[in-house]
Coordinates of C-alpha atoms and ligand atoms in Angstrom, one line a residue:
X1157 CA -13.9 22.6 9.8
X1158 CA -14.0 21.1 6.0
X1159 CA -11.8 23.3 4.1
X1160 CA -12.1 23.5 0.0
X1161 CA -8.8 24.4 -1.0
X1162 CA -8.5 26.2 -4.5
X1163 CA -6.3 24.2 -7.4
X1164 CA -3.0 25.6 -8.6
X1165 CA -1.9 24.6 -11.7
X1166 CA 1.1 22.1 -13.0
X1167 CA 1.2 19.4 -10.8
X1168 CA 1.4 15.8 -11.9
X1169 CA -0.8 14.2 -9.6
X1170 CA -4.3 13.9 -10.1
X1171 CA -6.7 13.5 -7.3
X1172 CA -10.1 14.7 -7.1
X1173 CA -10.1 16.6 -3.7
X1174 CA -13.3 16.9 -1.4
X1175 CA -12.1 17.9 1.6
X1176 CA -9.9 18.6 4.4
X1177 CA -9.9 17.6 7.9
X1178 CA -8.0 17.5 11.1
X1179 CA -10.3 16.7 13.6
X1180 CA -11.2 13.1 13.3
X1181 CA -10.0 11.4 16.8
X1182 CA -10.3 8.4 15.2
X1183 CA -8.7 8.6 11.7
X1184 CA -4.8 7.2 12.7
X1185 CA -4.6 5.8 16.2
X1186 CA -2.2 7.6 18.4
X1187 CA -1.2 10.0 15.3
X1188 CA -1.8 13.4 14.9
X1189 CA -3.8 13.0 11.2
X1190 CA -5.1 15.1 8.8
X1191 CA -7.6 13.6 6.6
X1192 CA -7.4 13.9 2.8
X1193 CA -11.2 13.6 1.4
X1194 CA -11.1 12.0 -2.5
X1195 CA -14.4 12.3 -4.4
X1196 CA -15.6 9.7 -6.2
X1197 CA -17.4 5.9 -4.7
X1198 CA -18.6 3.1 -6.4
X1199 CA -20.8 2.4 -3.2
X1200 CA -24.5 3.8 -2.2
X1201 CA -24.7 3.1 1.3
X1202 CA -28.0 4.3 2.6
X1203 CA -26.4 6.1 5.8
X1204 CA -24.1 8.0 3.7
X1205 CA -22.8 11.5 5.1
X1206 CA -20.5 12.3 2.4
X1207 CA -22.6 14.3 -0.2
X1208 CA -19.3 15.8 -1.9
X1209 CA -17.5 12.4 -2.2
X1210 CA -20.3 9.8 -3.8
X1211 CA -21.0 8.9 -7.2
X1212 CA -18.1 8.5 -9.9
X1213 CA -14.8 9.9 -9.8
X1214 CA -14.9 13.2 -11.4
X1215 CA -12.1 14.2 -13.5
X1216 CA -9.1 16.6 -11.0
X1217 CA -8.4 19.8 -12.1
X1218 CA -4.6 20.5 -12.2
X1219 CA -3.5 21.2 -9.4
X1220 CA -5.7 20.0 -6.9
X1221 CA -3.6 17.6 -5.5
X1222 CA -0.5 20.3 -5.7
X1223 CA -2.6 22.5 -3.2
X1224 CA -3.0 19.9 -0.7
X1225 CA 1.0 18.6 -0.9
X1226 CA 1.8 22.7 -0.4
X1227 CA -0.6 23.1 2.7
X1228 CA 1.0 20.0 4.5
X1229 CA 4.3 21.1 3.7
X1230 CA 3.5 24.6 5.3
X1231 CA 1.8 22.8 8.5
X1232 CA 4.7 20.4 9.2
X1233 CA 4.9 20.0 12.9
X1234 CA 1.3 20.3 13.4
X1235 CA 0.6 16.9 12.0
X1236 CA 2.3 13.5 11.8
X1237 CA 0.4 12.0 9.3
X1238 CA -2.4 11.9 6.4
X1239 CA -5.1 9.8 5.9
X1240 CA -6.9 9.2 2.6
X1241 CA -10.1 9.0 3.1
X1242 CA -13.6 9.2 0.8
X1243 CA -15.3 8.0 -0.7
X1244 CA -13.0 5.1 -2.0
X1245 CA -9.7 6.8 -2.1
X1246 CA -8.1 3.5 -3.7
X1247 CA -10.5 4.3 -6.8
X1248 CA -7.7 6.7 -7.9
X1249 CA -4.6 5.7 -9.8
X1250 CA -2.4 8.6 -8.6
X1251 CA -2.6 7.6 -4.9
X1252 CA 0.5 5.7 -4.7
X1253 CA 2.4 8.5 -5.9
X1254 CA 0.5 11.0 -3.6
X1255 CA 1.3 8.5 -0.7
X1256 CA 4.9 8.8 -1.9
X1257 CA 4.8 12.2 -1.3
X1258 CA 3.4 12.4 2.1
X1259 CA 6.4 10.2 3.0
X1260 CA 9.1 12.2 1.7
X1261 CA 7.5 15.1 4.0
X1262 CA 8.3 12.6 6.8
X1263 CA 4.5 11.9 6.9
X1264 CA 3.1 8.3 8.1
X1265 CA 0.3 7.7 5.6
X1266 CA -3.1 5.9 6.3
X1267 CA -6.0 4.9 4.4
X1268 CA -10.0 4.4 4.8
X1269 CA -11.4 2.4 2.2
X1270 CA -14.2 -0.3 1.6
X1271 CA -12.2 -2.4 0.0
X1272 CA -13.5 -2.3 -3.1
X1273 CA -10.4 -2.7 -4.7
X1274 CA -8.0 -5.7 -3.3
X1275 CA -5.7 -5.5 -6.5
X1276 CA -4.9 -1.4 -6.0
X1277 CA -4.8 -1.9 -2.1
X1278 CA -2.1 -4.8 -2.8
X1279 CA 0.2 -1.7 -4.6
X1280 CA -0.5 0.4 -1.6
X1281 CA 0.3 -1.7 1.2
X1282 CA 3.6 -0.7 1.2
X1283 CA 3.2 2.4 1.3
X1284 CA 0.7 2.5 4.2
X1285 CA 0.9 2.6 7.8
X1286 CA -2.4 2.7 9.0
X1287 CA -5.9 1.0 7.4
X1288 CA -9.0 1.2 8.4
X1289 CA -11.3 -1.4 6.2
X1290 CA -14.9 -0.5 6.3
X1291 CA -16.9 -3.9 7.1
X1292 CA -20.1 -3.1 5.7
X1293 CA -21.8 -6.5 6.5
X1294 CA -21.0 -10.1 6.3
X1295 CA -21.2 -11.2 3.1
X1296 CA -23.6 -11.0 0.7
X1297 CA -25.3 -8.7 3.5
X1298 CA -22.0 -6.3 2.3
X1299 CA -23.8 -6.5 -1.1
X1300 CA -26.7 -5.6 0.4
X1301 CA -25.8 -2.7 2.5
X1302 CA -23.9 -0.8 0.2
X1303 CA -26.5 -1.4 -2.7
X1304 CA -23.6 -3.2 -4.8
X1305 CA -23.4 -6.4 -6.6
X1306 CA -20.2 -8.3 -6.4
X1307 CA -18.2 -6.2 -4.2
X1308 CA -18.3 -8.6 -1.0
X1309 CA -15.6 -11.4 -2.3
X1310 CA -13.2 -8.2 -3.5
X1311 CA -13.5 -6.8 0.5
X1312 CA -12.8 -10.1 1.5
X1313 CA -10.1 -10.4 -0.9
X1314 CA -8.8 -6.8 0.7
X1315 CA -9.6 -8.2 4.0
X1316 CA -7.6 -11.3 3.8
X1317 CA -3.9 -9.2 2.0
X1318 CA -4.7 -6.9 5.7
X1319 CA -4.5 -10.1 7.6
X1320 CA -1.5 -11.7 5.7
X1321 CA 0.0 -8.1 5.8
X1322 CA 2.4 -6.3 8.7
X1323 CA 0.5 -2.9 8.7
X1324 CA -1.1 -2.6 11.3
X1325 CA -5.4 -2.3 10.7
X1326 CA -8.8 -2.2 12.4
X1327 CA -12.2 -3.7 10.5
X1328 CA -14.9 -0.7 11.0
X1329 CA -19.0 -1.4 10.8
X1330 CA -21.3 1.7 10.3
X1331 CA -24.5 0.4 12.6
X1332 CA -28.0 1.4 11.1
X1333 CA -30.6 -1.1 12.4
X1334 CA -32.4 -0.5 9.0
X1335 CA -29.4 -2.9 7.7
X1336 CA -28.7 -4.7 10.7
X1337 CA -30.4 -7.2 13.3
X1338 CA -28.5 -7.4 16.9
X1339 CA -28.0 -11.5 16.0
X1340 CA -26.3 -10.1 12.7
X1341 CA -24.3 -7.9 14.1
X1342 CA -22.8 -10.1 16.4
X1343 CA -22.1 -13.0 13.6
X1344 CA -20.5 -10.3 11.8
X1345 CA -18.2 -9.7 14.5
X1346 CA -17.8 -13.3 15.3
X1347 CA -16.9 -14.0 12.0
X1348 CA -14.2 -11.1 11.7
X1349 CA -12.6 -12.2 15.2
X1350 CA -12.6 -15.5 13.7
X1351 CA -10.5 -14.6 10.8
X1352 CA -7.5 -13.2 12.9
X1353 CA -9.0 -9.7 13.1
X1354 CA -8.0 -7.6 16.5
X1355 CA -9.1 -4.8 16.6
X1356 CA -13.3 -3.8 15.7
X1357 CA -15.1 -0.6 15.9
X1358 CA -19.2 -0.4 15.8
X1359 CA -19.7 3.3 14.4
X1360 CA -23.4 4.2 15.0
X1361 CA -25.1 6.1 12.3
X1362 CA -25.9 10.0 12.5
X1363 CA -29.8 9.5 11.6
X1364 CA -30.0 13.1 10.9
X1365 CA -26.8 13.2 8.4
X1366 CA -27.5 10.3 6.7
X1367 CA -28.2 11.2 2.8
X1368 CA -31.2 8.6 2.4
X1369 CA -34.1 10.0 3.8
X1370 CA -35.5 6.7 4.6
X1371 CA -32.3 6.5 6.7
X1372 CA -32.8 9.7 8.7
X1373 CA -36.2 7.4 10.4
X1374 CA -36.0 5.7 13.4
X1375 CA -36.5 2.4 13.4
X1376 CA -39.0 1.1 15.0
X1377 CA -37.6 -2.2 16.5
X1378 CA -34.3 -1.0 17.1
X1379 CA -33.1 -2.7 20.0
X1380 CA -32.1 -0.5 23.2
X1381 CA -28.9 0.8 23.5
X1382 CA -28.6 -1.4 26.7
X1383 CA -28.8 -5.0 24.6
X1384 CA -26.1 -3.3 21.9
X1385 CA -23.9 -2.8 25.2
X1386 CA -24.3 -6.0 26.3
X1387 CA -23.2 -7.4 22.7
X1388 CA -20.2 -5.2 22.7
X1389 CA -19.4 -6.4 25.8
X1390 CA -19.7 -10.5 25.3
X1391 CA -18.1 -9.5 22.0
X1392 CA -14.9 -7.9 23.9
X1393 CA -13.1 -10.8 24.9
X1394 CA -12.8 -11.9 21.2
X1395 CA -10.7 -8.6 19.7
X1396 CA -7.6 -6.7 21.4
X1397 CA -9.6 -3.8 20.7
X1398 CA -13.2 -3.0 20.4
X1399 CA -15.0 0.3 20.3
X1400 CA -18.3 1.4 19.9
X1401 CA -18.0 4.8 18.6
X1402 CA -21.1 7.0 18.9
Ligands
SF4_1222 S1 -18.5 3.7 1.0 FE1 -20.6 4.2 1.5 S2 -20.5 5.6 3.2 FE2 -18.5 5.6 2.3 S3 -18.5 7.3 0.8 FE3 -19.1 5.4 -0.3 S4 -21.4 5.4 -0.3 FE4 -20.7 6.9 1.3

């Protein structure tokens, strides 16, 4: 259950909220994690779910991020950490001081990002104790996927600060054979196992969620599920962890 929560006013942080979530399995590792929603993306991925979260950064009403702070603080013991997640949560100046306060609730504090922006993850890193970097493609194909110039040398960038970095991370890929070959998918891999990354999880697409009509088709030369198993399982041997979710 998504829950909109209604702003309060007086608070000093600013964060456009979408949403509120504690279901996600997958959002902290081994944490029980609520997951903060941030509107706002630079990105247009094609197999977008996240209708309340694209587009630019609206402007938060006061309180917004008050709300939020007051509903964790009421359901301490419940959960043992929050993960901001989008959108591009690192689009938002105020995060650092909203990841502040999830610590001094005694809150371990993660992030889901694309990346996007290497020089506002570098502030946040400390703060964080959990990232999971969405891997869109390998290169230019990152450009490609997400329908943004410029942006794969600034994931790299944020790719590269993970790897030189103590908090621990995994590399996430959304799979939507519209933007993906099997041989591409498995040079992106090899090329992220390459760099030092461990641990690398395939996310299928939800055809019927995605945003993009085009992207709610089948495709028609998908290959079977069976050849993708087989990639994830030469792939294995190359990553401490690798999951294909979906
Ligand atoms: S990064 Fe892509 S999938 Fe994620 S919110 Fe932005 S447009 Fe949607």
């Amino acid at each position: 259950m998504v829950i909109t929560l209604t702003p309060e006013p007086g608070a000093a942080i600013h964060l456009p909220i979408a949403g509120f979530d504690a279901r996600d399995d997958h959002a902290f590792p081994g944490r029980r994690a609520v997951v903060v929603y941030l509107q706002g993306c630079p990105l247009q991925c094609g197999y977008c779910e996240t209708a309340s979260s694209m587009g630019p950064a609206r402007s938060a009403a006061a309180g917004e991020w008050h709300a939020i702070e007051g509903l964790l603080a009421a359901r301490i013991g419940e959960f043992d950490a929050v993960v901001f997640s989008g959108g591009e949560p690192s689009l938002h100046p105020d995060l650092p001081a909203a990841a502040d306060a999830c610590q001094a609730l005694g809150l371990a504090v993660g992030l889901h990002t694309a990346g996007s922006y290497p020089e506002r993850l570098e502030r946040l890193l400390p703060r964080l104790d959990w990232v999971a970097l969405d891997t869109k493609g390998r290169g230019i194909d990152f450009d490609r996927i997400s329908k943004r110039s410029g942006i794969w040398q600034r994931h790299a960038r944020s790719l590269s600060l993970l790897l030189e970095s103590e908090v621990p991370f995994e590399c996430r890929t959304t799979l939507h054979w519209r933007d993906f070959t099997l041989e591409a998918l498995e040079r992106l891999a090899m090329t992220l196992a390459d760099c030092g990354v461990r641990r690398y999880a395939i996310q299928l697409a939800r055809l019927e969620r995605c945003l993009d009509p085009a992207y709610r088709e089948p495709v028609e030369d998908a290959p079977p599920r069976e050849a993708l198993e087989a990639l994830v399982r030469r792939l294995n041997r190359h990553f401490d962890h690798l999951e294909l979710r979906g």
